[in-house]
Amino acid sequence: MTQASTVHVHPPKVEYFDIAARTNTDPKGFVRPVEVYREEPWGLYMGRHSDHPNFHYLQSWVLPELSLRATKFHYNPGIEQWQDVYVDVGAFTRESATLWKSVDHYLDLLVRTGREVELVDIDELLAAHADGLLDAAQCQAAIEHATAAIDGMAAHGHSLEGWLATRGMTLTWR
């Protein structure tokens, strides 16, 4: 028998998108300026510079109806790109006319367009549930949203954009 690895359990990551202030508050509380916000009836686009050592710019689409956030990272030279689009599963809500909130539910999808969609961080979801950070209904919803997205993308050539276009959601990137 092999021993399971220990997963560091952290509370769900919370992030804010303040359209009026043109800021993005990350899960650690850092407030960063946003270059572009664009609202659609089905979601919110954000584009901003980053001070991360691996990437210099990121673009995200928050898609509340699907409980997804799709992000493209613009990596620095020499950094290997693991995916074309990184998709977080969670609860995404509009808190007011100008404020959106993201609560990450641990599961992520690595989209390699035209090739595959990989589901990751299942261990984090299960550990969070075991520690009481997410209840059974939230875990079930996360799994259902992730698998619906995987099925949708697989049916459209492993393409996030292809699947979302059939749902009337046209993603535009910088």
Coordinates of C-alpha atoms in Angstrom, one line a residue:
M1 CA 0.0 0.0 0.0
T2 CA 1.3 3.5 -0.8
Q3 CA 0.8 6.4 1.5
A4 CA -1.2 9.4 0.2
S5 CA 0.5 12.7 0.0
T6 CA -0.3 15.4 2.4
V7 CA -2.2 18.3 0.9
H8 CA -1.8 21.8 2.3
V9 CA -5.4 22.9 3.0
H10 CA -6.2 26.6 2.7
P11 CA -9.5 28.4 2.9
P12 CA -11.1 29.1 -0.5
K13 CA -9.3 31.9 -2.3
V14 CA -11.4 35.0 -2.6
E15 CA -10.7 37.7 -5.2
Y16 CA -12.4 41.0 -6.1
F17 CA -12.8 42.8 -9.4
D18 CA -13.7 46.5 -8.8
I19 CA -14.7 48.0 -12.1
A20 CA -15.2 51.6 -10.8
A21 CA -11.8 51.7 -9.1
R22 CA -10.2 49.7 -12.0
T23 CA -8.5 47.3 -9.5
N24 CA -8.2 43.6 -8.9
T25 CA -7.7 42.4 -5.3
D26 CA -6.0 39.0 -5.3
P27 CA -6.5 36.3 -2.7
K28 CA -3.6 37.6 -0.6
G29 CA -5.1 41.1 -0.4
F30 CA -2.8 42.7 -2.9
V31 CA -4.6 45.4 -4.9
R32 CA -3.5 45.7 -8.5
P33 CA -4.4 48.2 -11.2
V34 CA -6.5 46.8 -14.1
E35 CA -5.8 47.9 -17.6
V36 CA -9.1 46.7 -19.1
Y37 CA -12.5 45.7 -17.8
R38 CA -15.2 44.7 -20.2
E39 CA -18.7 43.5 -19.3
E40 CA -20.9 41.3 -21.3
P41 CA -24.4 40.0 -20.2
W42 CA -22.8 36.6 -19.5
G43 CA -19.5 37.7 -17.9
L44 CA -16.7 40.0 -17.1
Y45 CA -13.3 40.4 -18.8
M46 CA -10.2 41.6 -17.1
G47 CA -6.8 42.3 -18.5
R48 CA -3.9 43.5 -16.3
H49 CA -0.2 43.5 -15.9
S50 CA 1.5 41.2 -13.4
D51 CA 4.5 41.2 -11.2
H52 CA 4.6 37.4 -11.0
P53 CA 8.0 35.8 -11.8
N54 CA 6.5 33.5 -14.4
F55 CA 4.2 35.8 -16.3
H56 CA 3.9 39.5 -17.1
Y57 CA 0.2 39.8 -18.1
L58 CA -3.0 37.9 -17.5
Q59 CA -6.4 38.0 -19.0
S60 CA -9.5 36.5 -17.4
W61 CA -13.1 35.9 -18.2
V62 CA -15.4 35.5 -15.2
L63 CA -18.4 33.3 -16.3
P64 CA -20.9 33.2 -13.4
E65 CA -23.6 31.1 -15.1
L66 CA -21.0 28.3 -15.6
S67 CA -19.2 28.8 -12.3
L68 CA -15.9 29.2 -14.2
R69 CA -13.1 31.7 -14.6
A70 CA -10.9 31.3 -17.7
T71 CA -7.5 32.8 -17.7
K72 CA -4.7 33.2 -20.2
F73 CA -1.3 33.9 -18.8
H74 CA 1.3 35.7 -20.9
Y75 CA 4.5 34.0 -19.8
N76 CA 7.9 35.5 -19.5
P77 CA 10.6 34.2 -21.9
G78 CA 12.0 30.9 -20.9
I79 CA 9.0 29.8 -18.8
E80 CA 7.2 26.6 -20.0
Q81 CA 3.5 27.1 -20.7
W82 CA 1.5 24.2 -19.3
Q83 CA -1.8 25.1 -20.8
D84 CA -3.4 27.5 -23.3
V85 CA -6.2 28.4 -20.9
Y86 CA -6.4 27.9 -17.1
V87 CA -9.9 27.5 -15.8
D88 CA -10.9 27.9 -12.1
V89 CA -14.1 26.4 -10.8
G90 CA -15.9 28.3 -8.1
A91 CA -18.6 30.8 -7.2
F92 CA -18.6 34.0 -9.1
T93 CA -21.0 36.7 -8.2
R94 CA -21.8 40.3 -8.9
E95 CA -21.8 42.0 -5.5
S96 CA -22.9 45.4 -6.8
A97 CA -23.1 47.4 -10.0
T98 CA -19.3 47.7 -10.1
L99 CA -18.0 44.9 -7.9
W100 CA -17.6 41.2 -8.7
K101 CA -16.4 38.5 -6.3
S102 CA -14.7 35.2 -7.0
V103 CA -14.5 32.3 -4.5
D104 CA -12.3 29.5 -5.7
H105 CA -13.6 25.9 -5.2
Y106 CA -10.2 24.3 -5.7
L107 CA -10.8 22.4 -9.0
D108 CA -9.0 23.6 -12.0
L109 CA -9.0 22.7 -15.7
L110 CA -5.8 22.9 -17.8
V111 CA -7.0 23.4 -21.4
R112 CA -4.6 22.4 -24.1
T113 CA -6.7 23.5 -27.1
G114 CA -7.2 20.8 -29.7
R115 CA -5.6 18.2 -27.5
E116 CA -7.0 17.7 -24.1
V117 CA -8.6 19.1 -20.9
E118 CA -7.0 18.0 -17.7
L119 CA -8.8 18.2 -14.3
V120 CA -6.5 19.0 -11.4
D121 CA -6.5 19.6 -7.7
I122 CA -9.1 17.0 -6.8
D123 CA -7.0 16.3 -3.7
E124 CA -7.4 19.9 -2.6
L125 CA -11.2 19.8 -3.0
L126 CA -11.4 16.6 -1.0
A127 CA -9.1 17.9 1.7
A128 CA -11.1 21.2 1.9
H129 CA -14.3 19.2 2.4
A130 CA -12.7 17.0 5.1
D131 CA -11.6 20.1 6.9
G132 CA -15.1 21.7 6.7
L133 CA -14.1 24.5 4.3
L134 CA -16.6 23.4 1.7
D135 CA -19.8 21.5 2.3
A136 CA -21.0 18.5 0.4
A137 CA -23.3 20.5 -1.8
Q138 CA -20.5 22.9 -2.8
C139 CA -18.2 20.0 -3.6
Q140 CA -20.8 18.3 -5.7
A141 CA -21.5 21.6 -7.6
A142 CA -17.8 22.0 -8.2
I143 CA -17.5 18.5 -9.6
E144 CA -20.7 19.0 -11.8
H145 CA -19.4 22.3 -13.2
A146 CA -16.0 20.9 -13.9
T147 CA -17.3 17.8 -15.6
A148 CA -19.9 19.8 -17.6
A149 CA -17.0 22.1 -18.9
I150 CA -14.9 19.1 -19.7
D151 CA -17.7 17.4 -21.6
G152 CA -18.5 20.7 -23.4
M153 CA -15.0 21.3 -24.5
A154 CA -14.4 17.7 -25.5
A155 CA -17.4 17.9 -27.8
H156 CA -15.9 20.9 -29.5
G157 CA -12.4 19.7 -30.2
H158 CA -11.1 20.4 -26.7
S159 CA -11.7 24.1 -27.2
L160 CA -13.0 26.4 -24.5
E161 CA -13.9 29.1 -27.1
G162 CA -15.6 26.6 -29.4
W163 CA -17.8 25.3 -26.6
L164 CA -18.6 28.7 -25.2
A165 CA -19.5 30.0 -28.7
T166 CA -22.3 27.5 -28.8
R167 CA -23.7 29.0 -25.6
G168 CA -23.6 32.5 -27.0
M169 CA -20.4 33.5 -25.2
T170 CA -17.7 34.8 -27.5
L171 CA -14.4 35.2 -25.7
T172 CA -12.1 37.8 -27.0
W173 CA -8.5 38.0 -25.9
R174 CA -6.0 40.8 -26.2

